[in-house]
mmCIF file of C-alpha atoms and ligand atoms in Angstrom:
data_model
loop_
_atom_site.group_PDB
_atom_site.id
_atom_site.type_symbol
_atom_site.label_atom_id
_atom_site.label_comp_id
_atom_site.label_asym_id
_atom_site.label_seq_id
_atom_site.Cartn_x
_atom_site.Cartn_y
_atom_site.Cartn_z
ATOM 1 C CA UNK A 1 -4.700 43.603 1.392
ATOM 2 C CA UNK A 2 -7.658 44.229 2.570
ATOM 3 C CA UNK A 3 -9.302 41.451 0.416
ATOM 4 C CA UNK A 4 -7.373 38.401 2.304
ATOM 5 C CA UNK A 5 -9.209 39.260 5.320
ATOM 6 C CA UNK A 6 -12.600 37.971 4.715
ATOM 7 C CA UNK A 7 -15.001 36.308 6.993
ATOM 8 C CA UNK A 8 -14.115 32.644 5.719
ATOM 9 C CA UNK A 9 -10.430 33.101 5.795
ATOM 10 C CA UNK A 10 -10.298 34.353 9.353
ATOM 11 C CA UNK A 11 -12.812 31.724 10.585
ATOM 12 C CA UNK A 12 -10.100 29.089 8.706
ATOM 13 C CA UNK A 13 -6.840 31.216 10.368
ATOM 14 C CA UNK A 14 -8.888 30.829 13.769
ATOM 15 C CA UNK A 15 -9.273 27.326 13.559
ATOM 16 C CA UNK A 16 -6.258 26.350 12.450
ATOM 17 C CA UNK A 17 -4.374 28.380 15.388
ATOM 18 C CA UNK A 18 -6.298 26.793 17.827
ATOM 19 C CA UNK A 19 -7.258 23.223 17.058
ATOM 20 C CA UNK A 20 -5.035 20.557 18.291
ATOM 21 C CA UNK A 21 -6.420 17.962 15.926
ATOM 22 C CA UNK A 22 -5.477 19.955 13.120
ATOM 23 C CA UNK A 23 -2.403 22.311 13.655
ATOM 24 C CA UNK A 24 -0.184 20.790 16.580
ATOM 25 C CA UNK A 25 3.251 22.434 15.377
ATOM 26 C CA UNK A 26 3.051 26.016 13.782
ATOM 27 C CA UNK A 27 5.522 25.136 11.220
ATOM 28 C CA UNK A 28 3.120 22.573 9.877
ATOM 29 C CA UNK A 29 3.351 23.493 5.685
ATOM 30 C CA UNK A 30 0.490 25.262 4.597
ATOM 31 C CA UNK A 31 -1.173 22.290 2.688
ATOM 32 C CA UNK A 32 -1.866 20.110 6.032
ATOM 33 C CA UNK A 33 -4.050 23.058 6.913
ATOM 34 C CA UNK A 34 -6.932 23.643 4.277
ATOM 35 C CA UNK A 35 -10.254 23.513 5.125
ATOM 36 C CA UNK A 36 -10.456 19.938 3.789
ATOM 37 C CA UNK A 37 -8.034 18.827 6.651
ATOM 38 C CA UNK A 38 -10.376 20.898 9.458
ATOM 39 C CA UNK A 39 -11.887 18.218 11.935
ATOM 40 C CA UNK A 40 -9.986 15.508 10.730
ATOM 41 C CA UNK A 41 -7.197 13.373 12.385
ATOM 42 C CA UNK A 42 -6.065 11.034 10.697
ATOM 43 C CA UNK A 43 -2.901 12.099 10.025
ATOM 44 C CA UNK A 44 -0.186 11.061 12.292
ATOM 45 C CA UNK A 45 1.069 14.620 13.453
ATOM 46 C CA UNK A 46 -2.657 15.012 15.281
ATOM 47 C CA UNK A 47 -3.001 15.488 18.574
ATOM 48 C CA UNK A 48 -5.858 12.958 19.502
ATOM 49 C CA UNK A 49 -5.086 10.654 16.749
ATOM 50 C CA UNK A 50 -8.678 8.604 15.987
ATOM 51 C CA UNK A 51 -8.396 4.901 16.299
ATOM 52 C CA UNK A 52 -11.516 2.569 15.770
ATOM 53 C CA UNK A 53 -11.848 -0.076 18.304
ATOM 54 C CA UNK A 54 -10.580 -2.675 16.083
ATOM 55 C CA UNK A 55 -7.133 -0.939 15.407
ATOM 56 C CA UNK A 56 -6.970 0.024 19.317
ATOM 57 C CA UNK A 57 -7.572 -3.597 20.093
ATOM 58 C CA UNK A 58 -4.394 -4.308 17.805
ATOM 59 C CA UNK A 59 -2.688 -2.061 19.671
ATOM 60 C CA UNK A 60 -3.786 -2.905 23.297
ATOM 61 C CA UNK A 61 -0.352 -4.376 25.101
ATOM 62 C CA UNK A 62 -0.556 -6.922 28.179
ATOM 63 C CA UNK A 63 2.530 -6.156 29.584
ATOM 64 C CA UNK A 64 5.591 -3.912 29.709
ATOM 65 C CA UNK A 65 9.540 -5.271 29.207
ATOM 66 C CA UNK A 66 11.775 -3.473 31.260
ATOM 67 C CA UNK A 67 15.511 -4.078 28.850
ATOM 68 C CA UNK A 68 18.504 -2.636 28.189
ATOM 69 C CA UNK A 69 21.636 -1.941 30.440
ATOM 70 C CA UNK A 70 19.553 -3.519 33.737
ATOM 71 C CA UNK A 71 20.677 -6.215 35.767
ATOM 72 C CA UNK A 72 17.717 -7.969 35.494
ATOM 73 C CA UNK A 73 15.760 -7.703 32.216
ATOM 74 C CA UNK A 74 11.659 -8.013 33.834
ATOM 75 C CA UNK A 75 7.918 -7.918 32.131
ATOM 76 C CA UNK A 76 5.723 -6.281 34.524
ATOM 77 C CA UNK A 77 1.610 -6.311 33.931
ATOM 78 C CA UNK A 78 -1.060 -4.876 35.640
ATOM 79 C CA UNK A 79 -1.431 -7.613 38.582
ATOM 80 C CA UNK A 80 2.806 -6.983 39.271
ATOM 81 C CA UNK A 81 1.591 -3.245 39.648
ATOM 82 C CA UNK A 82 -0.795 -3.834 42.134
ATOM 83 C CA UNK A 83 1.377 -5.688 44.200
ATOM 84 C CA UNK A 84 4.354 -2.944 44.296
ATOM 85 C CA UNK A 85 3.402 0.624 45.885
ATOM 86 C CA UNK A 86 0.726 1.826 44.502
ATOM 87 C CA UNK A 87 -0.141 5.683 44.432
ATOM 88 C CA UNK A 88 -3.777 7.631 43.724
ATOM 89 C CA UNK A 89 -3.097 10.550 41.514
ATOM 90 C CA UNK A 90 -5.812 13.382 41.475
ATOM 91 C CA UNK A 91 -6.776 16.122 39.182
ATOM 92 C CA UNK A 92 -4.553 14.532 36.209
ATOM 93 C CA UNK A 93 -4.977 16.721 33.101
ATOM 94 C CA UNK A 94 -3.217 15.403 29.653
ATOM 95 C CA UNK A 95 -2.499 18.808 27.464
ATOM 96 C CA UNK A 96 -0.856 17.998 24.007
ATOM 97 C CA UNK A 97 1.616 20.934 22.476
ATOM 98 C CA UNK A 98 -0.886 22.717 20.913
ATOM 99 C CA UNK A 99 -2.219 23.566 24.215
ATOM 100 C CA UNK A 100 -5.590 21.503 23.495
ATOM 101 C CA UNK A 101 -6.350 19.663 27.003
ATOM 102 C CA UNK A 102 -7.308 15.973 26.056
ATOM 103 C CA UNK A 103 -8.021 14.585 29.109
ATOM 104 C CA UNK A 104 -9.840 16.920 32.214
ATOM 105 C CA UNK A 105 -9.398 15.957 35.722
ATOM 106 C CA UNK A 106 -8.723 12.047 36.198
ATOM 107 C CA UNK A 107 -8.038 10.373 39.368
ATOM 108 C CA UNK A 108 -5.064 7.689 38.567
ATOM 109 C CA UNK A 109 -3.511 4.757 39.883
ATOM 110 C CA UNK A 110 0.083 3.675 39.237
ATOM 111 C CA UNK A 111 3.751 2.791 40.076
ATOM 112 C CA UNK A 112 6.656 5.221 40.169
ATOM 113 C CA UNK A 113 9.074 4.751 37.201
ATOM 114 C CA UNK A 114 11.743 5.086 39.678
ATOM 115 C CA UNK A 115 10.656 1.523 41.693
ATOM 116 C CA UNK A 116 9.982 -0.213 38.611
ATOM 117 C CA UNK A 117 13.353 0.615 37.567
ATOM 118 C CA UNK A 118 14.954 0.027 40.815
ATOM 119 C CA UNK A 119 13.916 -3.673 41.047
ATOM 120 C CA UNK A 120 15.792 -4.143 37.142
ATOM 121 C CA UNK A 121 18.903 -2.534 38.672
ATOM 122 C CA UNK A 122 20.610 -0.126 36.122
ATOM 123 C CA UNK A 123 24.051 -1.317 35.277
ATOM 124 C CA UNK A 124 26.444 1.599 36.905
ATOM 125 C CA UNK A 125 29.359 0.566 36.584
ATOM 126 C CA UNK A 126 30.650 3.119 39.194
ATOM 127 C CA UNK A 127 28.870 6.065 40.331
ATOM 128 C CA UNK A 128 30.335 8.556 37.754
ATOM 129 C CA UNK A 129 28.521 6.624 35.011
ATOM 130 C CA UNK A 130 25.324 7.574 34.853
ATOM 131 C CA UNK A 131 24.772 9.208 31.877
ATOM 132 C CA UNK A 132 21.737 6.905 30.808
ATOM 133 C CA UNK A 133 18.142 7.186 28.758
ATOM 134 C CA UNK A 134 15.023 5.803 29.124
ATOM 135 C CA UNK A 135 12.397 5.356 26.242
ATOM 136 C CA UNK A 136 9.139 4.552 26.807
ATOM 137 C CA UNK A 137 7.943 3.119 24.137
ATOM 138 C CA UNK A 138 4.396 2.118 22.942
ATOM 139 C CA UNK A 139 2.915 -0.685 20.106
ATOM 140 C CA UNK A 140 2.317 2.148 17.797
ATOM 141 C CA UNK A 141 6.219 2.889 17.869
ATOM 142 C CA UNK A 142 5.200 5.796 20.210
ATOM 143 C CA UNK A 143 8.228 7.141 22.548
ATOM 144 C CA UNK A 144 9.375 9.547 25.390
ATOM 145 C CA UNK A 145 12.471 9.760 26.822
ATOM 146 C CA UNK A 146 13.906 10.398 30.568
ATOM 147 C CA UNK A 147 17.025 10.761 31.588
ATOM 148 C CA UNK A 148 18.912 8.769 34.652
ATOM 149 C CA UNK A 149 19.337 12.337 36.619
ATOM 150 C CA UNK A 150 15.559 13.372 36.043
ATOM 151 C CA UNK A 151 14.640 9.493 37.446
ATOM 152 C CA UNK A 152 16.800 9.514 40.044
ATOM 153 C CA UNK A 153 17.850 12.852 41.411
ATOM 154 C CA UNK A 154 15.682 15.621 40.819
ATOM 155 C CA UNK A 155 11.805 16.247 41.469
ATOM 156 C CA UNK A 156 10.436 14.686 38.445
ATOM 157 C CA UNK A 157 11.563 11.343 39.558
ATOM 158 C CA UNK A 158 8.391 11.592 42.101
ATOM 159 C CA UNK A 159 6.041 11.903 38.763
ATOM 160 C CA UNK A 160 6.814 9.871 36.758
ATOM 161 C CA UNK A 161 3.812 6.815 37.197
ATOM 162 C CA UNK A 162 2.854 4.019 34.890
ATOM 163 C CA UNK A 163 -0.690 3.805 35.363
ATOM 164 C CA UNK A 164 -2.936 0.937 35.108
ATOM 165 C CA UNK A 165 -6.249 2.486 36.234
ATOM 166 C CA UNK A 166 -8.028 5.633 35.263
ATOM 167 C CA UNK A 167 -11.258 7.261 37.398
ATOM 168 C CA UNK A 168 -11.427 3.723 39.319
ATOM 169 C CA UNK A 169 -11.449 1.730 35.970
ATOM 170 C CA UNK A 170 -8.985 -0.345 34.349
ATOM 171 C CA UNK A 171 -7.606 1.247 31.229
ATOM 172 C CA UNK A 172 -8.904 -0.409 28.015
ATOM 173 C CA UNK A 173 -8.659 1.061 24.711
ATOM 174 C CA UNK A 174 -5.316 2.475 25.770
ATOM 175 C CA UNK A 175 -4.578 -0.163 27.679
ATOM 176 C CA UNK A 176 -3.455 -1.479 29.606
ATOM 177 C CA UNK A 177 -0.700 0.672 30.795
ATOM 178 C CA UNK A 178 -0.184 4.312 29.839
ATOM 179 C CA UNK A 179 3.226 6.206 31.674
ATOM 180 C CA UNK A 180 3.100 9.562 32.303
ATOM 181 C CA UNK A 181 5.590 12.708 33.932
ATOM 182 C CA UNK A 182 2.619 14.387 36.221
ATOM 183 C CA UNK A 183 5.061 17.794 36.181
ATOM 184 C CA UNK A 184 5.562 18.321 32.419
ATOM 185 C CA UNK A 185 4.287 21.475 31.282
ATOM 186 C CA UNK A 186 2.475 19.874 28.484
ATOM 187 C CA UNK A 187 1.677 15.943 29.863
ATOM 188 C CA UNK A 188 0.197 14.840 26.527
ATOM 189 C CA UNK A 189 4.479 14.425 24.951
ATOM 190 C CA UNK A 190 5.157 12.306 27.476
ATOM 191 C CA UNK A 191 1.628 10.847 27.976
ATOM 192 C CA UNK A 192 2.823 6.963 26.433
ATOM 193 C CA UNK A 193 -0.159 4.824 25.632
ATOM 194 C CA UNK A 194 -0.122 1.508 24.910
ATOM 195 C CA UNK A 195 3.128 0.933 26.792
ATOM 196 C CA UNK A 196 4.870 -1.561 25.848
ATOM 197 C CA UNK A 197 8.766 -1.411 26.902
ATOM 198 C CA UNK A 198 11.077 0.356 28.898
ATOM 199 C CA UNK A 199 14.273 0.393 27.576
ATOM 200 C CA UNK A 200 17.778 1.570 29.997
ATOM 201 C CA UNK A 201 20.451 2.700 27.099
ATOM 202 C CA UNK A 202 23.938 4.331 28.128
ATOM 203 C CA UNK A 203 25.044 7.588 26.238
ATOM 204 C CA UNK A 204 27.986 6.474 24.528
HETATM 205 N N1 LIG B 301 1.195 5.151 22.149
HETATM 206 C C1 LIG B 301 0.324 6.569 21.620
HETATM 207 N N2 LIG B 301 0.736 7.306 22.515
HETATM 208 C C2 LIG B 301 0.530 8.663 22.471
HETATM 209 C C3 LIG B 301 0.087 9.347 21.377
HETATM 210 C C4 LIG B 301 0.084 8.332 20.221
HETATM 211 O O1 LIG B 301 -0.028 8.665 18.722
HETATM 212 N N3 LIG B 301 0.613 7.030 20.470
HETATM 213 N N4 LIG B 301 0.231 10.642 21.129
HETATM 214 C C5 LIG B 301 0.047 11.289 22.280
HETATM 215 C C6 LIG B 301 0.085 12.972 22.014
HETATM 216 S S1 LIG B 301 0.738 13.869 21.096
HETATM 217 C C7 LIG B 301 -1.122 13.342 23.247
HETATM 218 S S2 LIG B 301 -1.729 15.233 22.846
HETATM 219 C C8 LIG B 301 -1.542 12.478 23.984
HETATM 220 C C9 LIG B 301 -2.688 12.410 24.559
HETATM 221 O O2 LIG B 301 -3.041 11.836 24.822
HETATM 222 P P1 LIG B 301 -4.864 11.611 24.527
HETATM 223 O O3 LIG B 301 -5.795 11.215 23.284
HETATM 224 O O4 LIG B 301 -5.227 10.224 25.292
HETATM 225 O O5 LIG B 301 -5.438 12.312 25.864
HETATM 226 O O6 LIG B 301 -1.092 11.000 23.945
HETATM 227 C C10 LIG B 301 0.068 11.006 23.584
HETATM 228 N N5 LIG B 301 0.705 9.418 23.542
HETATM 229 MO MO1 LIG B 302 -0.152 15.794 21.220
#
């Protein structure tokens, strides 16, 4: 037993359990956490996926479609958002599920998802018809889900934004719009870059 705790193994253990790039989930199989995978982040389970400039160009989305159970399906872009009620968010951080900080102290500009959904108008047949979920999806198929109640009947609704600017700059590599939920405990999971659709679905 004693032999197991050699310095090398200890270092591996610390690296694996402290580095989000390699082991975002504690249930990741042992084969994913060998020393050969350390410092690489090419697997889809990684917190920060390293994407080449060429690849990120392929994923960039210049518009977002609002669709599903809405009265007015619509498409918006950065210019559309600038004409809406724009908020400035200070000190925005992105924290991966692993606890690693991936973005620190950003000043961002964006528009509330609630304002966008109010333009599209969710198709409610009566006031008890409110079991909807909203799926924000990116071009790489990454998704985040919200409930109707979170957006329209909870303080979270004041914290879900579609961002179009970070630190005074347009969003480029992760562009052009990012959906975030500022009051999530870990903001990484519902930080959707390359955003290209918002789908309103009814719970069956
Ligand atoms: N489109 C898209 N958005 C995504 C991801 C992704 O793979 N694709 N990864 C998520 C994860 S796991 C985290 S922790 C954060 C990291 O964002 P950052 O690298 O920009 O800080 O983005 C989230 N948003
Ligand atoms: Mo993550």
